[in-house]
Amino acid sequence: MSALIRKVWQSVAHRSGSTSKPGPNPVSDYDRFLQMMYIQTSSTGEFDRIPLDIFTQILKMLGPRESARLRAVCKSWKFLVSDNRLWIYFLQHQPEPWDSVFFSETHLRSGYPLQAFPAQMQDLSFMHIYGQRVEVPGAIIIDGGSGYCKYGWSKYSSPSGRSATFLEFGNIESPMPSRLRHFFSTICSRMQVKTSSQPIVVTLPLCHYDDTESAKGSRRQLKDAIYSTLFDMNVPAVCAISQATLALFAARRTSGIVVNVGFHQTSVVPILHGKVMHKVGVEVVGMGALKLTGYLRDKMQQNNIQFDSLYTVRTLKENLCYVALDYEDELSKDMQASFSVSPTSWFTLSKERFQTGEILFQPRMAGLQAMGLHQAVGLCMDHCHDAGLTADDNWYKTVVLAGGTACLPGLAARLEKELYSLLPSSLSNGVRVLPPPNGTDSAWFGAKLVSNLSTFPTSWCMTRKQFRQWSKRKVLW
């Protein structure tokens, strides 16, 4: 059957005339087919007898390119081939999850600032989107992180390498521009790519949280330094987005609260339509992954558990520790478990397994005078409610966890439980806490969604020319 349809296509292509040059070009051919959509063909002969469901199956077997070409046969086939359901099928059978594709194309394709009311499915041609996504150049993604940097190619399924963050890269006493240039040059060298070949998406670290003029100036200064450095390195286009915002995108949300358990501290970031709401207030808890690792080290020493390095302790934290839903109840249980860090190193932990994560909710256990994680999130929700930014209060009731330590089993369920106990029903009703959507690499995967958009890079990136024009306007202001 497919051979017969190919013959039909060849006959249609032959009827289009002999003005084209020898050696068909797929792109120019496709443009020519679009001009033939309204050819006056009253019948397609024997093909009129094919049931619609069988014809749909034939199209699926032929694949997207041949299906797109068959639009030129007649008006009825054009209608069937253009059906969104067929192209959703093709998108569903790509490596990237379909729900992520659908989210990004309906919520992110217009670029920043995001639309408050994203496009509905009936407003989009997924055949057109499919064709655009095939042509997207992709990008180099550099996610700075707070403990280490993740970098890789947006067309790959995961980051290809890791390094120190640019805030701690090389000589930390060097000026920021020289450190940034060294950092970006090293990453591109490791990836074996030329800086002039691809757009770069850079995640902005969570720092300078306040809404003060000083904090605003520091954020702008860092962003300007990143743009200036990359454009001086001949990068064709640059996109710099907050890590918290990208982690939210990875969870297929554009509004909510991101709880980023970083290396040194934990931030609670309210985001509305992709924008960090500094005016509402970003809450910061002075405790992160390093503090939890140090607490587990101290507990192991108290219990005479010998270890070689802090790396061993961190490995045990990542593989044995969890957060108890009810801490007091957990104390009465025997939760002993073992893990082998190396062939010759076997460790057994008991109560340390859940006591380590408990300091997020009871910081005094670690000697810290700070809010518990649930209290910081509750305070942020209270500020969001009082700000009255939209008529719908549900925008801040989705809490997305991010960061390596946020991957501790049980953390999402415990935080949700504590919020329901802490907040009045008017605020807690409908609250959902989501675990890190892509583990330690959530921000990287959020950048991947943006980098593979059908409208990338024009909708999200800034070019060298645009940056210079923007800089001139800023000086005039």
CSV table of C-alpha atoms in Angstrom, one decimal, residues 12-414:
chain,number,residue,atom,x,y,z
A,12,VAL,CA,1.6,14.7,-8.2
A,13,ALA,CA,5.2,15.8,-8.1
A,14,HIS,CA,5.5,15.2,-11.9
A,15,ARG,CA,2.4,17.3,-12.5
A,16,SER,CA,3.9,20.2,-10.6
A,17,GLY,CA,6.0,21.1,-13.6
A,18,SER,CA,9.6,20.9,-14.6
A,19,THR,CA,10.7,24.3,-13.3
A,20,SER,CA,12.6,22.9,-10.4
A,21,LYS,CA,16.3,22.1,-10.6
A,22,PRO,CA,17.6,18.6,-10.8
A,23,GLY,CA,18.2,16.9,-7.5
A,24,PRO,CA,15.1,17.5,-5.3
A,25,ASN,CA,15.6,19.6,-2.2
A,26,PRO,CA,13.3,18.5,0.6
A,27,VAL,CA,12.6,22.0,1.9
A,28,SER,CA,11.9,23.6,-1.5
A,29,ASP,CA,9.8,20.6,-2.5
A,30,TYR,CA,7.7,21.0,0.6
A,31,ASP,CA,7.1,24.7,-0.2
A,32,ARG,CA,6.0,23.7,-3.7
A,33,PHE,CA,3.6,21.1,-2.3
A,34,LEU,CA,1.9,23.7,-0.1
A,35,GLN,CA,1.2,25.7,-3.3
A,36,MET,CA,-0.6,22.7,-4.7
A,37,MET,CA,-3.0,22.2,-1.8
A,38,TYR,CA,-5.9,23.4,-3.8
A,39,ILE,CA,-5.4,21.4,-7.0
A,40,GLN,CA,-8.6,20.6,-8.8
A,41,THR,CA,-8.7,16.8,-8.3
A,42,SER,CA,-12.2,15.5,-8.0
A,43,SER,CA,-11.2,11.9,-7.4
A,44,THR,CA,-8.1,9.9,-6.3
A,45,GLY,CA,-9.3,6.8,-8.1
A,46,GLU,CA,-9.0,3.6,-6.1
A,47,PHE,CA,-7.7,5.4,-3.1
A,48,ASP,CA,-11.2,6.9,-2.5
A,49,ARG,CA,-12.2,3.4,-1.4
A,50,ILE,CA,-9.7,3.3,1.5
A,51,PRO,CA,-11.6,3.6,4.9
A,52,LEU,CA,-10.5,6.6,6.9
A,53,ASP,CA,-9.1,4.6,9.8
A,54,ILE,CA,-7.0,2.4,7.4
A,55,PHE,CA,-5.7,5.5,5.7
A,56,THR,CA,-4.7,7.0,9.1
A,57,GLN,CA,-2.8,3.8,9.9
A,58,ILE,CA,-1.0,4.1,6.5
A,59,LEU,CA,0.0,7.7,7.2
A,60,LYS,CA,1.4,6.6,10.6
A,61,MET,CA,3.5,4.0,8.9
A,62,LEU,CA,4.7,6.4,6.2
A,63,GLY,CA,6.0,8.8,8.8
A,64,PRO,CA,5.8,12.6,9.1
A,65,ARG,CA,7.7,13.6,5.9
A,66,GLU,CA,5.6,11.5,3.5
A,67,SER,CA,2.4,12.3,5.3
A,68,ALA,CA,3.1,16.1,4.9
A,69,ARG,CA,3.6,15.5,1.1
A,70,LEU,CA,0.3,13.7,0.8
A,71,ARG,CA,-1.5,16.9,1.6
A,72,ALA,CA,-1.0,17.9,-2.0
A,73,VAL,CA,-3.0,15.0,-3.5
A,74,CYS,CA,-6.5,16.4,-2.9
A,75,LYS,CA,-8.5,18.6,-0.6
A,76,SER,CA,-10.0,15.7,1.4
A,77,TRP,CA,-6.5,14.2,2.0
A,78,LYS,CA,-5.2,17.6,3.0
A,79,PHE,CA,-7.9,17.7,5.7
A,80,LEU,CA,-7.0,14.3,7.0
A,81,VAL,CA,-3.3,14.8,6.9
A,82,SER,CA,-3.6,18.2,8.7
A,83,ASP,CA,-5.5,16.6,11.6
A,84,ASN,CA,-3.7,17.5,14.9
A,85,ARG,CA,-4.2,14.0,16.2
A,86,LEU,CA,-1.9,12.5,13.5
A,87,TRP,CA,0.8,15.0,14.3
A,88,ILE,CA,0.4,14.5,18.1
A,89,TYR,CA,1.0,10.8,17.3
A,90,PHE,CA,4.3,11.6,15.6
A,91,LEU,CA,5.3,13.9,18.5
A,92,GLN,CA,4.4,11.2,21.0
A,93,HIS,CA,6.8,8.8,19.3
A,94,GLN,CA,9.8,11.2,19.7
A,95,PRO,CA,12.4,10.7,22.5
A,96,GLU,CA,11.1,13.7,24.4
A,97,PRO,CA,7.9,13.0,26.5
A,98,TRP,CA,4.7,14.2,24.8
A,99,ASP,CA,3.4,16.0,27.8
A,100,SER,CA,6.5,18.1,28.0
A,101,VAL,CA,6.2,18.9,24.3
A,102,PHE,CA,2.6,19.9,24.7
A,103,PHE,CA,3.3,22.1,27.7
A,104,SER,CA,6.2,23.9,26.1
A,105,GLU,CA,4.4,24.5,22.8
A,106,THR,CA,1.2,25.8,24.5
A,107,HIS,CA,2.8,27.8,27.3
A,108,LEU,CA,6.4,28.8,26.2
A,109,ARG,CA,6.5,29.2,22.5
A,110,SER,CA,5.6,32.9,22.5
A,111,GLY,CA,8.7,33.7,24.5
A,112,TYR,CA,9.1,36.0,27.5
A,113,PRO,CA,7.1,37.6,29.0
A,114,LEU,CA,4.8,34.6,29.1
A,115,GLN,CA,1.2,34.9,28.0
A,116,ALA,CA,-1.3,34.8,31.0
A,117,PHE,CA,-3.7,32.8,28.8
A,118,PRO,CA,-1.6,30.3,26.8
A,119,ALA,CA,-2.7,29.0,23.4
A,120,GLN,CA,-5.3,26.2,23.3
A,121,MET,CA,-4.7,23.1,21.3
A,122,GLN,CA,-7.3,24.0,18.7
A,123,ASP,CA,-5.4,27.2,18.0
A,124,LEU,CA,-2.2,25.4,17.1
A,125,SER,CA,-1.2,23.4,14.0
A,126,PHE,CA,0.9,20.6,15.4
A,127,MET,CA,1.9,19.7,11.8
A,128,HIS,CA,3.4,23.1,11.5
A,129,ILE,CA,5.0,22.8,15.0
A,130,TYR,CA,6.4,19.4,14.1
A,131,GLY,CA,8.1,20.9,11.0
A,132,GLN,CA,9.5,23.8,13.0
A,133,ARG,CA,10.9,21.6,15.8
A,134,VAL,CA,12.8,19.5,13.3
A,135,GLU,CA,14.5,22.6,12.0
A,136,VAL,CA,15.4,24.1,15.5
A,137,PRO,CA,19.2,24.3,15.9
A,138,GLY,CA,19.1,23.4,19.6
A,139,ALA,CA,21.5,24.9,22.1
A,140,ILE,CA,24.4,24.4,24.5
A,141,ILE,CA,22.9,24.4,28.0
A,142,ILE,CA,25.0,25.5,30.9
A,143,ASP,CA,23.2,25.1,34.3
A,144,GLY,CA,25.4,26.8,36.9
A,145,GLY,CA,23.8,25.1,39.9
A,146,SER,CA,24.9,25.9,43.4
A,147,GLY,CA,27.0,22.8,44.1
A,148,TYR,CA,28.2,22.0,40.6
A,149,CYS,CA,27.5,22.9,37.0
A,150,LYS,CA,25.7,20.6,34.6
A,151,TYR,CA,26.3,21.2,30.9
A,152,GLY,CA,25.3,19.5,27.6
A,153,TRP,CA,23.6,19.6,24.3
A,154,SER,CA,19.8,20.3,24.3
A,155,LYS,CA,19.2,17.5,21.8
A,156,TYR,CA,20.6,14.9,24.2
A,157,SER,CA,18.5,13.1,26.8
A,158,SER,CA,20.6,14.4,29.8
A,159,PRO,CA,23.6,16.5,30.7
A,160,SER,CA,26.9,15.3,29.2
A,161,GLY,CA,29.2,16.6,31.9
A,162,ARG,CA,29.7,18.4,35.3
A,163,SER,CA,32.1,20.9,36.7
A,164,ALA,CA,32.5,23.5,39.4
A,165,THR,CA,30.0,26.4,39.2
A,166,PHE,CA,31.2,29.7,37.5
A,167,LEU,CA,30.9,31.4,41.0
A,168,GLU,CA,33.6,29.0,42.3
A,169,PHE,CA,35.4,28.3,39.0
A,170,GLY,CA,39.2,28.9,38.8
A,171,ASN,CA,40.6,31.7,40.8
A,172,ILE,CA,37.7,33.1,42.8
A,173,GLU,CA,39.7,36.3,43.5
A,174,SER,CA,39.8,37.1,39.8
A,175,PRO,CA,37.3,39.7,38.3
A,176,MET,CA,34.0,38.2,37.3
A,177,PRO,CA,34.4,38.8,33.5
A,178,SER,CA,37.7,36.9,33.4
A,179,ARG,CA,36.3,34.1,35.5
A,180,LEU,CA,33.2,33.9,33.3
A,181,ARG,CA,35.3,33.8,30.1
A,182,HIS,CA,37.6,31.0,31.6
A,183,PHE,CA,34.5,29.1,32.7
A,184,PHE,CA,32.6,29.3,29.4
A,185,SER,CA,35.8,28.6,27.3
A,186,THR,CA,36.5,25.5,29.4
A,187,ILE,CA,32.9,24.2,29.0
A,188,CYS,CA,32.9,24.6,25.3
A,189,SER,CA,36.3,23.0,25.0
A,190,ARG,CA,35.1,20.0,27.0
A,191,MET,CA,32.1,19.7,24.7
A,192,GLN,CA,34.3,20.2,21.6
A,193,VAL,CA,32.1,22.9,20.2
A,194,LYS,CA,32.9,26.3,18.8
A,195,THR,CA,31.3,29.2,20.6
A,196,SER,CA,30.2,30.7,17.3
A,197,SER,CA,28.3,27.6,16.2
A,198,GLN,CA,25.3,27.4,18.6
A,199,PRO,CA,23.1,29.5,20.9
A,200,ILE,CA,23.8,29.1,24.6
A,201,VAL,CA,21.2,28.9,27.3
A,202,VAL,CA,22.7,29.8,30.7
A,203,THR,CA,20.8,29.4,34.0
A,204,LEU,CA,21.1,32.3,36.5
A,205,PRO,CA,21.9,31.3,40.1
A,206,LEU,CA,19.6,32.2,42.9
A,207,CYS,CA,21.3,35.1,44.5
A,208,HIS,CA,20.6,38.7,45.5
A,209,TYR,CA,17.1,37.8,46.6
A,210,ASP,CA,15.8,41.1,47.9
A,211,ASP,CA,13.8,43.7,46.0
A,212,THR,CA,16.1,46.5,47.0
A,213,GLU,CA,17.8,48.7,44.5
A,214,SER,CA,21.1,47.2,45.5
A,215,ALA,CA,19.9,43.6,44.9
A,216,LYS,CA,18.3,44.6,41.6
A,217,GLY,CA,21.6,46.2,40.5
A,218,SER,CA,23.6,43.1,41.4
A,219,ARG,CA,21.3,40.9,39.4
A,220,ARG,CA,21.5,43.1,36.4
A,221,GLN,CA,25.2,43.3,36.7
A,222,LEU,CA,25.6,39.5,36.8
A,223,LYS,CA,23.3,39.1,33.8
A,224,ASP,CA,25.0,41.8,31.8
A,225,ALA,CA,28.4,40.2,32.6
A,226,ILE,CA,27.2,36.9,31.2
A,227,TYR,CA,25.8,38.4,28.1
A,228,SER,CA,28.8,40.6,27.4
A,229,THR,CA,31.3,37.7,28.0
A,230,LEU,CA,29.4,35.3,25.7
A,231,PHE,CA,28.9,37.9,22.9
A,232,ASP,CA,32.6,38.8,23.1
A,233,MET,CA,33.2,35.0,22.5
A,234,ASN,CA,31.1,35.3,19.2
A,235,VAL,CA,28.1,33.3,20.5
A,236,PRO,CA,25.3,34.0,18.0
A,237,ALA,CA,22.5,34.2,20.6
A,238,VAL,CA,22.2,33.9,24.4
A,239,CYS,CA,19.4,33.1,26.7
A,240,ALA,CA,19.8,33.7,30.5
A,241,ILE,CA,17.0,32.4,32.7
A,242,SER,CA,16.6,31.9,36.5
A,243,GLN,CA,17.3,28.4,37.7
A,244,ALA,CA,14.1,28.5,39.8
A,245,THR,CA,12.0,29.4,36.7
A,246,LEU,CA,13.5,26.6,34.7
A,247,ALA,CA,12.9,24.1,37.5
A,248,LEU,CA,9.3,25.2,37.5
A,249,PHE,CA,9.1,24.7,33.7
A,250,ALA,CA,10.5,21.2,34.1
A,251,ALA,CA,7.5,20.5,36.3
A,252,ARG,CA,5.3,21.8,33.5
A,253,ARG,CA,4.2,24.8,35.4
A,254,THR,CA,4.6,28.5,34.8
A,255,SER,CA,3.4,29.8,38.2
A,256,GLY,CA,4.0,28.4,41.6
A,257,ILE,CA,6.6,28.3,44.4
A,258,VAL,CA,10.0,26.7,43.9
A,259,VAL,CA,11.8,25.4,46.9
A,260,ASN,CA,15.4,25.1,45.9
A,261,VAL,CA,17.6,23.2,48.4
A,262,GLY,CA,20.9,24.5,47.3
A,263,PHE,CA,24.5,23.7,48.4
A,264,HIS,CA,24.8,26.3,51.1
A,265,GLN,CA,21.2,27.5,51.6
A,266,THR,CA,17.6,26.9,50.7
A,267,SER,CA,15.5,29.5,48.8
A,268,VAL,CA,11.7,29.7,48.6
A,269,VAL,CA,10.9,31.5,45.3
A,270,PRO,CA,7.4,32.7,44.3
A,271,ILE,CA,7.1,32.7,40.5
A,272,LEU,CA,4.1,34.1,38.5
A,273,HIS,CA,3.9,33.6,34.7
A,274,GLY,CA,7.6,32.7,34.6
A,275,LYS,CA,8.8,35.8,36.5
A,276,VAL,CA,10.4,35.7,40.0
A,277,MET,CA,8.2,37.8,42.3
A,278,HIS,CA,11.0,39.6,44.3
A,279,LYS,CA,8.4,42.2,45.3
A,280,VAL,CA,6.4,39.5,47.1
A,281,GLY,CA,9.5,38.2,48.8
A,282,VAL,CA,12.0,35.3,48.4
A,283,GLU,CA,12.4,33.5,51.7
A,284,VAL,CA,15.9,32.1,52.5
A,285,VAL,CA,16.8,29.4,55.0
A,286,GLY,CA,20.5,29.3,55.9
A,287,MET,CA,20.8,25.6,55.5
A,288,GLY,CA,21.5,23.5,52.4
A,289,ALA,CA,23.0,20.2,51.2
A,290,LEU,CA,26.4,20.9,52.9
A,291,LYS,CA,24.7,21.3,56.3
A,292,LEU,CA,22.8,18.1,56.0
A,293,THR,CA,26.0,16.2,55.0
A,294,GLY,CA,27.8,17.8,58.0
A,295,TYR,CA,25.1,16.8,60.3
A,296,LEU,CA,25.2,13.2,59.1
A,297,ARG,CA,29.0,13.2,59.6
A,298,ASP,CA,28.6,14.3,63.2
A,299,LYS,CA,26.0,11.7,63.9
A,300,MET,CA,28.2,9.0,62.4
A,301,GLN,CA,31.2,10.2,64.5
A,302,GLN,CA,29.0,10.1,67.7
A,303,ASN,CA,28.0,6.5,66.9
A,304,ASN,CA,31.7,5.5,66.2
A,305,ILE,CA,31.0,4.8,62.5
A,306,GLN,CA,34.4,5.2,60.8
A,307,PHE,CA,34.6,6.7,57.3
A,308,ASP,CA,37.3,8.0,55.0
A,309,SER,CA,36.0,11.2,53.6
A,310,LEU,CA,33.1,13.6,53.3
A,311,TYR,CA,32.4,12.1,49.9
A,312,THR,CA,31.6,8.8,51.7
A,313,VAL,CA,29.1,10.7,54.0
A,314,ARG,CA,27.5,12.4,51.1
A,315,THR,CA,27.1,9.1,49.2
A,316,LEU,CA,25.4,7.6,52.3
A,317,LYS,CA,23.1,10.6,52.6
A,318,GLU,CA,22.1,10.3,48.9
A,319,ASN,CA,21.5,6.5,49.1
A,320,LEU,CA,20.2,5.8,52.6
A,321,CYS,CA,18.7,8.9,54.1
A,322,TYR,CA,15.0,9.9,53.8
A,323,VAL,CA,12.5,12.2,55.5
A,324,ALA,CA,10.0,10.7,57.9
A,325,LEU,CA,6.3,11.6,57.5
A,326,ASP,CA,6.0,11.5,61.3
A,327,TYR,CA,9.3,12.0,63.1
A,328,GLU,CA,8.2,10.9,66.6
A,329,ASP,CA,6.6,7.8,65.2
A,330,GLU,CA,9.7,6.9,63.2
A,331,LEU,CA,11.9,7.1,66.4
A,332,SER,CA,10.1,4.0,67.7
A,333,LYS,CA,10.9,1.9,64.6
A,334,ASP,CA,13.9,-0.1,63.6
A,335,MET,CA,15.0,1.5,60.3
A,336,GLN,CA,18.4,0.0,60.0
A,337,ALA,CA,19.8,-0.3,56.4
A,338,SER,CA,23.2,-0.8,54.8
A,339,PHE,CA,25.0,0.4,51.7
A,340,SER,CA,28.3,-0.3,50.1
A,341,VAL,CA,30.2,2.8,49.1
A,342,SER,CA,33.0,0.7,47.6
A,343,PRO,CA,33.7,-3.0,47.4
A,344,THR,CA,35.6,-2.8,50.7
A,345,SER,CA,33.4,-0.2,52.5
A,346,TRP,CA,30.1,-1.4,53.9
A,347,PHE,CA,28.1,1.0,56.2
A,348,THR,CA,25.0,0.5,58.3
A,349,LEU,CA,22.8,3.4,59.5
A,350,SER,CA,19.8,3.4,61.7
A,351,LYS,CA,18.1,6.6,63.1
A,352,GLU,CA,20.7,8.7,61.3
A,353,ARG,CA,18.8,7.9,58.1
A,354,PHE,CA,15.8,10.1,58.9
A,355,GLN,CA,17.4,12.4,61.5
A,356,THR,CA,19.5,14.0,58.8
A,357,GLY,CA,16.6,15.2,56.7
A,358,GLU,CA,14.6,16.2,59.9
A,359,ILE,CA,16.8,19.2,60.4
A,360,LEU,CA,15.1,20.8,57.5
A,361,PHE,CA,12.0,21.0,59.7
A,362,GLN,CA,13.7,21.2,63.0
A,363,PRO,CA,16.9,23.3,62.5
A,364,ARG,CA,17.6,23.4,66.2
A,365,MET,CA,18.6,19.8,66.1
A,366,ALA,CA,21.7,21.0,64.2
A,367,GLY,CA,22.2,24.0,66.4
A,368,LEU,CA,20.7,26.5,64.0
A,369,GLN,CA,18.4,29.4,64.9
A,370,ALA,CA,16.4,29.4,61.7
A,371,MET,CA,12.9,28.8,60.4
A,372,GLY,CA,11.9,25.3,59.4
A,373,LEU,CA,11.3,24.6,55.7
A,374,HIS,CA,7.6,24.4,56.2
A,375,GLN,CA,7.5,27.8,58.0
A,376,ALA,CA,9.5,29.5,55.2
A,377,VAL,CA,7.1,28.1,52.6
A,378,GLY,CA,4.1,29.0,54.6
A,379,LEU,CA,5.4,32.6,55.1
A,380,CYS,CA,5.9,32.9,51.3
A,381,MET,CA,2.4,31.7,50.6
A,382,ASP,CA,1.0,34.2,53.1
A,383,HIS,CA,2.9,37.0,51.3
A,384,CYS,CA,1.6,35.8,47.9
A,385,HIS,CA,-2.0,35.8,49.3
A,386,ASP,CA,-1.6,39.3,50.7
A,387,ALA,CA,-0.1,40.7,47.5
A,388,GLY,CA,-3.3,39.9,45.6
A,389,LEU,CA,-1.5,39.8,42.3
A,390,THR,CA,-4.3,37.9,40.5
A,391,ALA,CA,-7.9,37.1,41.1
A,392,ASP,CA,-7.0,33.4,41.3
A,393,ASP,CA,-5.1,32.4,44.5
A,394,ASN,CA,-4.3,29.0,43.2
A,395,TRP,CA,-1.2,30.2,41.4
A,396,TYR,CA,1.1,29.8,44.5
A,397,LYS,CA,-0.4,26.6,45.8
A,398,THR,CA,1.8,24.4,43.6
A,399,VAL,CA,5.2,23.9,45.3
A,400,VAL,CA,8.0,22.4,43.3
A,401,LEU,CA,11.1,21.0,44.9
A,402,ALA,CA,14.5,21.5,43.3
A,403,GLY,CA,18.1,20.6,44.0
A,404,GLY,CA,19.9,17.3,44.8
A,405,THR,CA,19.0,17.2,48.5
A,406,ALA,CA,15.3,17.8,47.6
A,407,CYS,CA,15.4,14.3,46.1
A,408,LEU,CA,15.4,12.8,49.6
A,409,PRO,CA,12.5,10.3,49.6
A,410,GLY,CA,9.5,11.5,51.7
A,411,LEU,CA,10.4,15.2,51.6
A,412,ALA,CA,7.5,16.3,49.3
A,413,ALA,CA,4.9,14.3,51.4
A,414,ARG,CA,6.3,15.6,54.7
